[in-house]
Amino acid sequence: MSDVGKRAAGEAAAELVEDGMRLGLGTGSTVAYFLDALAARGLDVAGVPTSEATAARCRELGIGLLDTAGVARLDLCVDGADELDHALQLTKGGGGALLREKVVATLSDRFVVIATADKLVDRLCDTFALPIEVVPFAVGPVTRSVQGLGFEASVRMRGDAAYRTDNGNAIVDARCDGGVDDPAVIDVTIGLLPGVVETGLFIDLADLALLGDDNGEVTRVTTVGEPDR
């Protein structure tokens, strides 16, 4: 998919924002279009960024920032996804911000996912690896345990060094040939491994997906799996 679909989804999400809202601000290339469209509307809003990159972009655009220490609830979270299925279960974390993204999503009254139409899949963790945030000390044991569950697992690298998240942790990427049968079970099973901080499976969190295509059209998918243009 081209950037046309990303832009269309981001701009559609910006139209859902109302003056005075407190927002969860996701991370990634599709969210960048959302932030641009949001800033252009000139609303009095502020949000909690899910990454240092998003925080920096908000400062450039003049979007106010909030901190989780002083926020009990957020009105709306807008974020991207690496994959989503027809029940709006998600795989996230390709950009390494999965922990902060999940914290912010759980604080939000409504969670809207923006992505290109090709991100909609029948089974998660097949075409895109599942990111798992792990404390550095536990990378070896966690990688072997995840492999023991039937995944192909490897430590994410940046050049010659292990990748580090904004929180200073490592990422183990896990792929399952054919996808997973029950994402919720996998989320709990991997999440209980000692040293795992968080998984990139977002279960029962999303309320709406806005999926843009190469023609600039946006399909709305709800939690009941019914598309509506």
Coordinates of C-alpha atoms in Angstrom, one line a residue:
M1 CA 0.0 0.0 0.0
S2 CA 1.1 3.5 -0.8
D3 CA 1.1 6.5 1.5
V4 CA -2.3 7.5 0.0
G5 CA -4.0 4.9 2.3
K6 CA -2.0 6.0 5.3
R7 CA -2.9 9.6 4.8
A8 CA -6.6 8.8 4.2
A9 CA -6.8 6.8 7.5
G10 CA -4.9 9.4 9.4
E11 CA -7.1 12.2 8.2
A12 CA -10.3 10.3 8.9
A13 CA -9.1 9.7 12.5
A14 CA -8.4 13.4 12.9
E15 CA -12.1 14.1 12.2
L16 CA -13.1 12.1 15.2
V17 CA -11.3 14.5 17.6
E18 CA -13.3 17.1 19.4
D19 CA -12.2 20.3 21.0
G20 CA -10.9 19.8 24.6
M21 CA -10.2 16.1 24.2
R22 CA -7.3 14.4 26.0
L23 CA -5.7 12.0 23.5
G24 CA -3.5 9.0 23.3
L25 CA -1.0 9.7 20.5
G26 CA 0.4 6.6 18.9
T27 CA 3.6 6.0 17.0
G28 CA 4.5 5.2 13.4
S29 CA 4.2 6.5 9.8
T30 CA 0.4 6.4 9.7
V31 CA 0.1 8.2 13.0
A32 CA 2.3 10.9 11.5
Y33 CA -0.4 11.7 9.0
F34 CA -2.9 11.8 11.8
L35 CA -0.8 14.3 13.8
D36 CA -0.4 16.5 10.7
A37 CA -4.2 16.5 10.1
L38 CA -4.9 17.1 13.8
A39 CA -2.6 20.1 14.0
A40 CA -4.2 21.6 10.9
R41 CA -7.6 21.5 12.6
G42 CA -6.4 23.9 15.3
L43 CA -8.3 22.3 18.2
D44 CA -7.5 22.9 21.8
V45 CA -6.3 19.4 22.6
A46 CA -3.4 17.7 24.3
G47 CA -2.2 14.1 24.4
V48 CA 0.1 11.5 25.9
P49 CA 2.7 10.4 23.4
T50 CA 3.7 6.8 23.1
S51 CA 7.3 7.4 22.0
E52 CA 10.0 10.0 22.1
A53 CA 9.5 10.3 18.3
T54 CA 5.9 11.2 18.7
A55 CA 6.6 13.7 21.5
A56 CA 9.1 15.4 19.3
R57 CA 6.7 15.6 16.3
C58 CA 4.0 17.0 18.6
R59 CA 6.3 19.8 19.8
E60 CA 7.0 20.7 16.2
L61 CA 3.3 20.9 15.4
G62 CA 2.3 22.7 18.5
I63 CA 0.2 19.8 20.0
G64 CA 0.1 19.9 23.8
L65 CA 1.7 17.0 25.7
L66 CA 0.4 15.3 28.8
D67 CA 2.2 12.8 31.2
T68 CA 0.7 9.6 32.4
A69 CA 1.5 10.6 36.0
G70 CA -1.3 13.2 35.9
V71 CA -3.8 11.5 33.7
A72 CA -6.4 9.1 35.0
R73 CA -8.4 8.7 31.7
L74 CA -8.0 9.7 28.1
D75 CA -10.9 10.4 25.7
L76 CA -9.5 8.8 22.6
C77 CA -6.4 7.0 21.5
V78 CA -5.3 6.8 17.9
D79 CA -2.6 4.4 16.9
G80 CA -1.5 2.2 14.1
A81 CA -1.1 -1.5 13.8
D82 CA 1.2 -4.0 12.2
E83 CA -1.6 -6.5 11.8
L84 CA -5.3 -6.7 12.8
D85 CA -7.8 -9.5 12.4
H86 CA -11.5 -9.4 11.8
A87 CA -12.2 -9.3 15.6
L88 CA -9.9 -6.2 15.9
Q89 CA -7.2 -8.1 17.8
L90 CA -3.9 -6.4 17.0
T91 CA -0.2 -7.1 16.6
K92 CA 1.7 -3.9 17.4
G93 CA 5.3 -3.0 18.2
G94 CA 7.1 -2.9 14.9
G95 CA 8.3 0.5 15.9
G96 CA 9.4 -0.7 19.3
A97 CA 6.8 1.3 21.3
L98 CA 4.5 -1.5 22.3
L99 CA 4.7 -1.0 26.1
R100 CA 3.9 2.6 26.1
E101 CA 1.3 2.1 23.4
K102 CA -0.5 -0.6 25.5
V103 CA -0.4 1.6 28.6
V104 CA -2.0 4.5 26.7
A105 CA -4.5 2.3 25.0
T106 CA -5.8 1.0 28.3
L107 CA -6.2 4.5 29.7
S108 CA -8.4 5.5 26.8
D109 CA -12.2 5.4 26.7
R110 CA -12.0 4.7 22.9
F111 CA -9.2 3.2 20.9
V112 CA -9.2 3.8 17.1
V113 CA -6.7 1.9 14.9
I114 CA -5.5 3.5 11.7
A115 CA -3.8 1.4 9.0
T116 CA -3.7 0.5 5.4
A117 CA -6.2 -2.1 4.2
D118 CA -3.5 -4.7 3.6
K119 CA -2.9 -4.9 7.4
L120 CA -6.2 -6.8 7.8
V121 CA -5.4 -10.5 8.1
D122 CA -7.2 -13.7 8.9
R123 CA -4.6 -14.9 11.5
L124 CA -2.1 -12.9 13.5
C125 CA 1.6 -13.5 13.8
D126 CA 2.0 -15.1 10.4
T127 CA 3.0 -12.3 8.0
F128 CA 4.3 -10.0 10.7
A129 CA 6.4 -11.1 13.7
L130 CA 5.0 -10.6 17.2
P131 CA 7.2 -8.1 19.1
I132 CA 7.9 -9.0 22.8
E133 CA 9.6 -6.5 25.0
V134 CA 12.1 -8.1 27.4
V135 CA 14.5 -6.9 30.0
P136 CA 18.0 -7.4 28.7
F137 CA 19.0 -9.9 31.3
A138 CA 16.3 -12.3 30.2
V139 CA 16.7 -12.2 26.5
G140 CA 18.3 -15.6 26.1
P141 CA 15.9 -17.5 28.3
V142 CA 12.8 -15.8 26.9
T143 CA 13.9 -16.4 23.3
R144 CA 14.4 -20.1 24.0
S145 CA 11.0 -20.3 25.8
V146 CA 9.2 -18.7 22.9
Q147 CA 10.9 -21.0 20.5
G148 CA 9.7 -23.9 22.6
L149 CA 6.1 -22.7 22.0
G150 CA 6.6 -23.2 18.3
F151 CA 7.7 -19.8 17.2
E152 CA 10.7 -18.7 15.2
A153 CA 12.2 -16.1 17.6
S154 CA 15.1 -13.8 17.3
V155 CA 16.5 -10.7 19.0
R156 CA 15.8 -7.5 17.2
M157 CA 19.0 -5.8 16.1
R158 CA 20.0 -2.3 15.1
G159 CA 23.2 -2.5 13.2
D160 CA 25.6 -4.6 15.1
A161 CA 23.9 -4.0 18.5
A162 CA 20.7 -5.3 20.1
Y163 CA 17.8 -2.9 19.6
R164 CA 16.7 -0.9 22.7
T165 CA 13.3 0.5 23.3
D166 CA 12.7 4.0 24.8
N167 CA 12.5 2.1 28.1
G168 CA 15.9 0.5 27.7
N169 CA 14.6 -3.0 27.0
A170 CA 15.2 -5.5 24.2
I171 CA 12.7 -6.8 21.6
V172 CA 12.3 -10.4 20.7
D173 CA 10.4 -10.9 17.4
A174 CA 8.4 -14.1 17.2
R175 CA 6.8 -15.5 14.0
C176 CA 4.5 -18.5 13.8
D177 CA 4.1 -20.2 10.4
G178 CA 0.4 -20.1 9.6
G179 CA -0.4 -17.7 12.5
V180 CA -1.7 -18.4 15.9
D181 CA -5.0 -20.1 16.8
D182 CA -5.8 -18.1 19.9
P183 CA -4.1 -14.7 20.3
A184 CA -5.5 -14.2 23.8
V185 CA -3.9 -17.4 25.1
I186 CA -0.6 -16.6 23.5
D187 CA -0.6 -13.1 25.0
V188 CA -1.1 -14.6 28.5
T189 CA 1.3 -17.5 28.0
I190 CA 4.2 -15.3 26.8
G191 CA 3.4 -12.5 29.2
L192 CA 3.9 -14.8 32.1
L193 CA 7.5 -15.7 31.1
P194 CA 10.0 -14.3 33.6
G195 CA 11.6 -11.2 32.1
V196 CA 8.9 -10.4 29.6
V197 CA 7.7 -6.8 30.1
E198 CA 4.9 -6.8 27.5
T199 CA 3.8 -8.5 24.3
G200 CA 2.7 -6.8 21.1
L201 CA -0.7 -8.5 21.2
F202 CA -3.5 -6.0 21.9
I203 CA -6.5 -8.1 22.9
D204 CA -10.0 -6.6 23.2
L205 CA -8.7 -3.1 23.3
A206 CA -9.6 -1.6 19.9
D207 CA -13.1 -0.2 19.2
L208 CA -12.8 0.9 15.6
A209 CA -10.3 0.5 12.7
L210 CA -10.0 3.0 9.9
L211 CA -8.4 1.2 6.9
G212 CA -7.2 3.4 4.0
D213 CA -6.6 2.0 0.5
D214 CA -4.7 3.2 -2.6
N215 CA -7.7 5.1 -3.9
G216 CA -7.9 7.2 -0.7
E217 CA -11.1 5.5 0.5
V218 CA -11.5 4.5 4.1
T219 CA -13.3 1.4 5.4
R220 CA -14.5 1.4 9.0
V221 CA -14.3 -1.9 10.8
T222 CA -16.0 -2.3 14.2
T223 CA -15.5 -4.9 16.9
V224 CA -18.3 -6.9 15.5
G225 CA -16.3 -7.2 12.2
E226 CA -18.7 -5.3 10.0
P227 CA -17.1 -3.1 7.5
D228 CA -18.8 0.2 6.7
R229 CA -17.5 2.8 4.2

